[in-house]
Coordinates of C-alpha atoms and ligand atoms in Angstrom, one line a residue:
V1273 CA 0.0 0.0 0.0
T1274 CA 1.4 3.4 -1.0
E1275 CA 0.5 6.5 0.8
T1276 CA 0.0 9.8 -1.0
I1277 CA 2.0 12.5 0.8
A1278 CA 0.3 15.9 0.6
V1279 CA 2.9 18.5 -0.4
P1280 CA 2.0 21.7 1.5
V1281 CA 1.2 24.5 -1.0
P1282 CA 1.5 28.1 0.0
H1283 CA -2.0 29.7 -0.3
H1284 CA -0.6 33.3 -0.6
P1285 CA 2.5 34.7 -2.2
P1286 CA 5.1 36.1 0.2
V1287 CA 4.2 39.5 1.6
A1288 CA 7.3 41.0 -0.1
D1289 CA 5.9 39.9 -3.5
L1290 CA 2.5 41.5 -2.7
A1291 CA 4.2 44.7 -1.7
D1292 CA 6.1 44.7 -5.0
R1293 CA 2.9 44.2 -6.9
L1294 CA 1.3 47.1 -5.2
A1295 CA 4.3 49.3 -5.9
R1296 CA 4.2 48.3 -9.5
A1297 CA 0.5 48.9 -9.7
R1298 CA 1.0 52.4 -8.3
A1299 CA 3.8 53.2 -10.8
A1300 CA 1.7 51.8 -13.6
A1301 CA -1.3 54.0 -12.5
A1302 CA 1.0 57.1 -12.5
A1303 CA 2.4 56.2 -15.9
A1304 CA -1.1 55.9 -17.3
D1305 CA -2.0 59.4 -15.9
L1306 CA -4.4 58.0 -13.4
D1307 CA -4.9 59.3 -9.8
A1308 CA -6.0 56.0 -8.5
L1309 CA -7.0 52.4 -9.2
L1310 CA -10.2 51.2 -7.4
V1311 CA -10.2 47.5 -7.0
S1312 CA -13.2 45.5 -5.6
P1313 CA -13.2 41.8 -4.7
S1314 CA -11.9 40.0 -7.7
A1315 CA -8.8 38.3 -9.0
D1316 CA -7.2 41.7 -9.3
L1317 CA -7.7 42.3 -5.5
R1318 CA -6.3 38.8 -4.8
Y1319 CA -3.3 39.5 -7.1
L1320 CA -2.5 42.8 -5.4
T1321 CA -3.1 42.0 -1.8
G1322 CA -3.6 38.2 -1.3
Y1323 CA -7.1 39.0 0.0
D1324 CA -9.5 36.5 -1.5
A1325 CA -12.7 38.4 -0.6
I1326 CA -16.1 37.3 -1.9
P1327 CA -17.9 40.0 -4.0
L1328 CA -20.9 41.1 -1.9
E1329 CA -23.4 44.0 -1.9
R1330 CA -21.4 45.9 0.7
L1331 CA -18.5 47.8 -0.7
T1332 CA -14.9 46.5 -0.3
C1333 CA -12.5 48.7 -2.3
L1334 CA -8.8 48.9 -2.5
V1335 CA -7.6 52.4 -3.4
V1336 CA -4.2 52.4 -5.0
Q1337 CA -3.2 56.0 -5.3
A1338 CA -0.6 57.2 -7.8
Q1339 CA 0.6 59.5 -5.0
G1340 CA 0.4 58.1 -1.4
D1341 CA 0.0 54.8 0.2
P1342 CA -2.7 52.3 -0.7
V1343 CA -5.8 52.1 1.5
I1344 CA -8.5 49.5 1.7
V1345 CA -12.1 50.4 2.5
V1346 CA -14.0 47.5 4.0
P1347 CA -17.4 46.9 5.8
G1348 CA -16.8 46.8 9.5
L1349 CA -18.0 43.2 9.7
E1350 CA -15.4 42.2 7.1
K1351 CA -12.5 43.9 8.9
P1352 CA -11.4 40.8 10.8
A1353 CA -11.4 38.7 7.6
A1354 CA -9.4 41.4 5.8
L1355 CA -6.8 41.6 8.6
A1356 CA -6.6 37.8 8.7
S1357 CA -5.5 37.9 5.0
P1358 CA -2.1 39.1 4.0
I1359 CA -3.5 42.7 4.2
G1360 CA -2.7 42.5 7.9
D1361 CA 1.0 41.7 7.2
L1362 CA 1.2 44.2 4.4
G1363 CA 0.5 47.0 6.8
L1364 CA -2.2 48.5 4.5
E1365 CA -4.4 51.1 6.1
V1366 CA -7.8 49.6 6.6
L1367 CA -10.7 52.0 6.7
S1368 CA -13.9 50.3 7.9
W1369 CA -17.4 51.6 7.6
G1370 CA -20.6 51.0 9.7
E1371 CA -23.9 49.7 8.4
T1372 CA -25.4 53.2 8.1
D1373 CA -22.3 54.9 6.6
D1374 CA -21.9 55.8 2.9
P1375 CA -18.8 53.9 1.8
F1376 CA -18.8 55.5 -1.6
H1377 CA -18.3 59.0 -0.1
L1378 CA -15.6 57.5 2.1
V1379 CA -13.7 56.3 -1.1
A1380 CA -14.4 59.7 -2.8
S1381 CA -12.9 61.5 0.2
L1382 CA -9.6 59.9 -0.7
L1383 CA -9.6 61.1 -4.3
P1384 CA -9.2 64.4 -6.1
E1385 CA -12.4 66.0 -7.1
H1386 CA -11.6 66.3 -10.8
G1387 CA -9.1 63.4 -11.3
R1388 CA -9.0 60.3 -13.4
T1389 CA -9.9 57.1 -11.5
A1390 CA -9.8 53.6 -12.9
V1391 CA -12.2 50.9 -11.7
D1392 CA -11.4 47.2 -12.0
N1393 CA -13.1 45.5 -15.0
H1394 CA -15.2 43.2 -12.8
M1395 CA -16.6 45.9 -10.4
W1396 CA -20.3 45.6 -10.3
A1397 CA -22.1 48.2 -12.3
E1398 CA -24.1 49.3 -9.2
K1399 CA -20.8 50.2 -7.5
V1400 CA -19.3 51.9 -10.5
L1401 CA -22.3 54.2 -10.8
R1402 CA -22.5 54.9 -7.1
L1403 CA -18.8 55.9 -7.1
R1404 CA -19.5 58.2 -10.1
D1405 CA -22.3 59.8 -8.2
A1406 CA -20.1 60.3 -5.1
L1407 CA -17.4 61.9 -7.3
P1408 CA -19.3 63.5 -10.2
G1409 CA -16.3 65.6 -11.4
A1410 CA -14.0 62.7 -11.9
T1411 CA -13.4 60.8 -15.1
Q1412 CA -13.9 57.0 -14.7
V1413 CA -11.9 54.6 -16.9
L1414 CA -11.2 50.9 -16.8
A1415 CA -8.2 49.6 -14.7
G1416 CA -8.0 46.5 -16.9
P1417 CA -5.3 47.7 -19.2
V1418 CA -3.0 48.7 -16.3
L1419 CA -3.7 45.6 -14.2
S1420 CA -3.5 43.1 -17.0
G1421 CA -0.2 44.5 -18.0
L1422 CA 1.1 43.4 -14.6
R1423 CA -0.9 40.1 -14.2
M1424 CA 0.0 38.7 -17.6
R1425 CA 3.7 38.8 -16.9
K1426 CA 4.0 36.0 -14.5
T1427 CA 6.9 35.6 -12.0
A1428 CA 8.7 32.3 -11.6
D1429 CA 6.6 31.5 -8.6
E1430 CA 3.4 32.1 -10.5
V1431 CA 4.6 29.9 -13.4
E1432 CA 5.4 27.2 -10.8
A1433 CA 1.9 27.5 -9.5
L1434 CA 0.5 27.0 -13.0
R1435 CA 2.8 24.0 -13.4
R1436 CA 1.3 22.4 -10.3
A1437 CA -2.2 23.2 -11.6
G1438 CA -1.3 21.6 -15.0
A1439 CA 0.1 18.5 -13.4
A1440 CA -3.1 18.2 -11.2
I1441 CA -5.4 18.3 -14.2
D1442 CA -3.1 15.9 -16.1
R1443 CA -3.7 13.4 -13.3
V1444 CA -7.4 13.8 -13.8
H1445 CA -7.2 13.2 -17.5
A1446 CA -5.1 10.1 -16.8
Q1447 CA -8.1 8.6 -15.0
V1448 CA -10.8 9.5 -17.5
H1449 CA -10.5 6.1 -19.3
Q1450 CA -12.0 4.5 -16.2
W1451 CA -15.2 6.4 -16.4
L1452 CA -15.9 7.1 -20.0
R1453 CA -17.8 4.3 -21.7
A1454 CA -20.8 3.5 -23.8
G1455 CA -24.1 3.3 -21.8
R1456 CA -23.2 6.0 -19.3
T1457 CA -24.5 9.5 -19.5
E1458 CA -22.3 12.6 -19.8
R1459 CA -23.5 13.7 -16.4
E1460 CA -22.4 10.5 -14.7
V1461 CA -19.0 10.7 -16.3
G1462 CA -18.8 14.4 -15.4
R1463 CA -19.6 13.7 -11.7
D1464 CA -16.7 11.2 -11.5
I1465 CA -14.4 13.8 -13.2
A1466 CA -15.5 16.6 -10.8
E1467 CA -14.7 14.4 -7.8
A1468 CA -11.3 13.7 -9.2
I1469 CA -10.6 17.4 -9.9
I1470 CA -10.9 18.0 -6.1
A1471 CA -9.2 14.8 -5.1
E1472 CA -6.1 15.8 -7.2
G1473 CA -5.6 19.0 -5.3
H1474 CA -8.0 21.7 -6.6
V1475 CA -10.2 23.5 -4.2
R1476 CA -12.9 24.3 -6.8
V1477 CA -14.2 22.7 -10.0
D1478 CA -14.5 25.5 -12.5
F1479 CA -16.0 23.5 -15.4
V1480 CA -16.5 20.0 -16.7
I1481 CA -17.4 19.6 -20.3
V1482 CA -18.2 16.1 -21.6
G1483 CA -19.4 16.5 -25.1
S1484 CA -20.3 13.2 -26.7
G1485 CA -21.2 12.7 -30.4
P1486 CA -23.1 15.7 -31.7
N1487 CA -22.6 17.6 -28.3
G1488 CA -18.9 17.6 -29.1
A1489 CA -19.6 20.0 -31.9
S1490 CA -20.8 22.7 -29.4
P1491 CA -17.6 24.1 -27.9
H1492 CA -19.1 25.2 -24.6
H1493 CA -21.6 22.3 -24.1
E1494 CA -21.2 21.2 -20.5
L1495 CA -23.0 18.1 -19.4
S1496 CA -26.3 16.5 -20.3
D1497 CA -28.2 13.3 -19.7
R1498 CA -27.3 12.0 -23.1
V1499 CA -26.2 8.4 -23.1
I1500 CA -22.8 7.9 -24.7
Q1501 CA -22.9 5.5 -27.7
S1502 CA -20.2 3.2 -29.0
G1503 CA -18.2 4.6 -31.8
E1504 CA -18.6 8.2 -30.6
P1505 CA -15.9 10.8 -30.1
V1506 CA -16.1 12.7 -26.8
V1507 CA -14.6 16.1 -26.0
V1508 CA -13.5 16.4 -22.4
D1509 CA -12.5 19.9 -21.3
I1510 CA -12.0 20.3 -17.6
G1511 CA -10.5 22.8 -15.1
G1512 CA -10.4 23.9 -11.5
T1513 CA -8.8 26.3 -9.1
M1514 CA -5.9 25.4 -6.8
P1515 CA -5.6 26.5 -3.2
D1516 CA -3.3 29.3 -4.2
G1517 CA -5.9 30.6 -6.7
Y1518 CA -4.2 29.5 -9.9
C1519 CA -6.3 27.7 -12.5
S1520 CA -6.0 24.6 -14.7
D1521 CA -7.7 24.0 -18.1
E1522 CA -7.0 21.0 -20.4
T1523 CA -8.9 19.4 -23.2
R1524 CA -8.5 15.9 -24.6
T1525 CA -10.7 14.2 -27.1
Y1526 CA -11.5 10.5 -26.6
S1527 CA -13.3 8.0 -28.7
V1528 CA -15.5 5.3 -27.1
G1529 CA -14.8 2.5 -29.6
A1530 CA -13.6 3.1 -33.2
P1531 CA -14.8 6.5 -34.5
P1532 CA -15.9 7.2 -38.1
Q1533 CA -13.2 7.7 -40.7
E1534 CA -14.1 11.3 -41.4
F1535 CA -13.5 12.0 -37.7
L1536 CA -10.0 10.4 -37.9
D1537 CA -9.2 12.5 -41.0
Y1538 CA -9.9 15.9 -39.3
Y1539 CA -8.4 14.8 -35.9
A1540 CA -5.0 14.4 -37.6
V1541 CA -5.3 17.9 -39.0
L1542 CA -6.3 19.3 -35.6
Q1543 CA -3.3 17.6 -33.9
A1544 CA -0.9 19.0 -36.5
A1545 CA -2.5 22.5 -36.0
Q1546 CA -2.2 22.4 -32.3
A1547 CA 1.4 21.2 -32.4
A1548 CA 2.3 23.9 -34.9
A1549 CA 0.8 26.7 -32.8
C1550 CA 2.7 25.3 -29.7
D1551 CA 5.9 25.1 -31.6
H1552 CA 5.4 28.7 -32.8
V1553 CA 5.4 30.1 -29.2
R1554 CA 8.5 32.1 -28.3
P1555 CA 9.4 35.6 -27.1
G1556 CA 8.7 38.3 -29.7
V1557 CA 6.0 36.7 -31.8
T1558 CA 2.6 38.2 -31.7
C1559 CA -0.5 36.5 -30.1
E1560 CA -2.2 36.7 -33.4
S1561 CA 0.6 34.8 -35.1
V1562 CA 0.1 31.9 -32.7
D1563 CA -3.6 31.8 -33.7
A1564 CA -2.6 32.0 -37.4
A1565 CA -0.1 29.1 -37.0
A1566 CA -3.0 26.8 -36.0
R1567 CA -5.6 28.3 -38.3
Q1568 CA -3.5 28.1 -41.4
I1569 CA -3.1 24.3 -41.1
I1570 CA -6.8 23.8 -40.5
A1571 CA -7.8 26.2 -43.4
D1572 CA -5.3 24.5 -45.8
A1573 CA -7.1 21.1 -45.1
E1574 CA -10.4 22.9 -45.8
Y1575 CA -11.8 22.7 -42.3
G1576 CA -11.4 26.5 -41.7
D1577 CA -15.2 27.1 -41.5
Y1578 CA -15.4 24.5 -38.7
F1579 CA -12.8 26.2 -36.4
V1580 CA -15.2 28.7 -34.9
H1581 CA -13.3 30.3 -32.0
R1582 CA -10.0 31.9 -31.2
T1583 CA -7.0 29.7 -30.5
G1584 CA -6.6 30.5 -26.8
H1585 CA -6.8 32.7 -23.7
G1586 CA -4.4 33.7 -21.0
I1587 CA -4.7 31.9 -17.6
G1588 CA -3.6 32.6 -14.1
L1589 CA -5.8 33.7 -11.1
E1590 CA -8.6 33.6 -13.7
S1591 CA -9.2 30.8 -16.2
H1592 CA -9.7 33.4 -18.9
E1593 CA -7.6 36.5 -18.8
E1594 CA -5.1 38.4 -21.0
P1595 CA -3.4 37.7 -23.3
Y1596 CA -6.0 36.4 -25.8
I1597 CA -4.6 34.3 -28.7
V1598 CA -6.7 35.8 -31.4
A1599 CA -6.5 37.6 -34.8
G1600 CA -6.1 41.3 -34.2
N1601 CA -4.1 40.9 -30.9
T1602 CA -0.7 42.3 -31.8
E1603 CA 0.7 42.0 -28.3
T1604 CA 4.0 40.3 -28.4
L1605 CA 4.8 37.3 -26.2
E1606 CA 7.3 37.7 -23.4
P1607 CA 8.7 35.2 -21.0
G1608 CA 6.2 34.5 -18.2
M1609 CA 3.1 34.9 -20.3
A1610 CA 0.8 31.9 -19.9
F1611 CA -2.1 30.9 -22.1
S1612 CA -4.0 28.1 -23.7
V1613 CA -3.5 26.7 -27.3
E1614 CA -6.8 25.0 -28.0
P1615 CA -7.9 24.8 -31.7
G1616 CA -11.0 22.8 -32.4
I1617 CA -12.9 21.4 -35.4
Y1618 CA -16.7 21.1 -35.1
L1619 CA -19.0 19.3 -37.5
Q1620 CA -22.5 20.5 -36.4
G1621 CA -24.9 17.6 -35.7
R1622 CA -22.2 15.0 -35.9
H1623 CA -19.1 15.4 -33.7
G1624 CA -16.2 17.6 -32.8
A1625 CA -12.7 17.6 -31.5
R1626 CA -10.5 20.0 -29.5
I1627 CA -7.0 19.6 -28.1
E1628 CA -5.9 22.1 -25.4
D1629 CA -2.7 22.6 -23.5
I1630 CA -1.6 25.5 -21.3
L1631 CA 1.7 26.9 -22.3
V1632 CA 4.0 29.4 -20.7
C1633 CA 6.4 31.4 -22.9
G1634 CA 10.0 30.7 -21.7
P1635 CA 13.1 32.6 -22.5
V1636 CA 13.6 30.7 -25.8
E1637 CA 10.4 28.7 -26.5
G1638 CA 7.1 27.7 -25.2
E1639 CA 6.8 25.2 -22.4
R1640 CA 3.7 23.0 -22.2
L1641 CA 2.3 22.7 -18.7
N1642 CA 0.0 19.8 -19.8
L1643 CA 1.7 16.6 -20.8
R1644 CA -1.0 14.0 -21.5
P1645 CA -0.6 12.4 -24.9
R1646 CA -2.4 14.3 -27.7
E1647 CA -3.1 11.3 -29.9
L1648 CA -6.7 10.3 -30.0
V1649 CA -7.4 8.0 -27.1
V1650 CA -9.6 5.1 -28.3
L1651 CA -11.2 3.4 -25.3
Ligands
ZN2320 ZN1 -10.6 24.3 -21.7
ZN2321 ZN1 -9.3 27.0 -22.3

């Protein structure tokens, strides 16, 4: 009998790293001619402070001023939770408000009357509008461009966190053959996969897609009560969040028994396209050229009309973030950028296939963080 030894995983980055992120956010705000970044509970807040707050109706808002120290405004009842997070160790000033206070005016009192303030991209519209009412002379813009510039350039520790997430989801795919068989429903298979996502080290299941037969032709089909038939391809796209907040996302396409020949024909094209896009990854190439590397091969084989989505998305504290691997994105890759390469071919009403790996751009080339075989797995 072998025992699995749990490797302790740090749930928060070191305080010095968080302080560095806050300092860089402040500098980036100043460089973007902003007076402050306003950040509500979100991946942005977790990235900057380590505080994994739940978005709620009461306002929690980090104020990163271009001049001056950052401050966080929190509801009084959330103050102990905020101080128990790395915010306590960071020495951030915590301003709490009582149930009958107006937190929007409290935030406004920290800001210039006619300045430029940036709100995080996921701030609830209700809060954005109430902040605007509390500071009618200010210009509101999105903080996304400033914050994604920081978040998409991962440190070595962040890349290591994504590597752990990639290995965890690889371990789940390695078990799929035990559960995927004719006569079971997608939902039954999905339930087994979801349990394994947690058992292999994630704290949250973000999505489980089991697309059998015609459902495989719908890229974001999740689960249904459809019974899987013999001879059907099945797209399995799964991901979760690790204790430190970093996400996994990996797709493999399986076949329950021998699939139709037309499927084998386009699967070979897809595999070549996915490999070409992965091989194209290196510093200095554009995001859109990675998309083109996959798309060209699929188009040359006359399946271009059946590849209906971009090639990939960035990944980190969110499973979809910058940089997007899509035509029109001329951002150039730098070491530390992490994203999916996931071309697909979908024949409506029949079947579909997708192969997805997470890659990180290294100093010379791309590194795949998912290592399961990419050949069609016939069960
Ligand atoms: Zn996926
Ligand atoms: Zn993905």
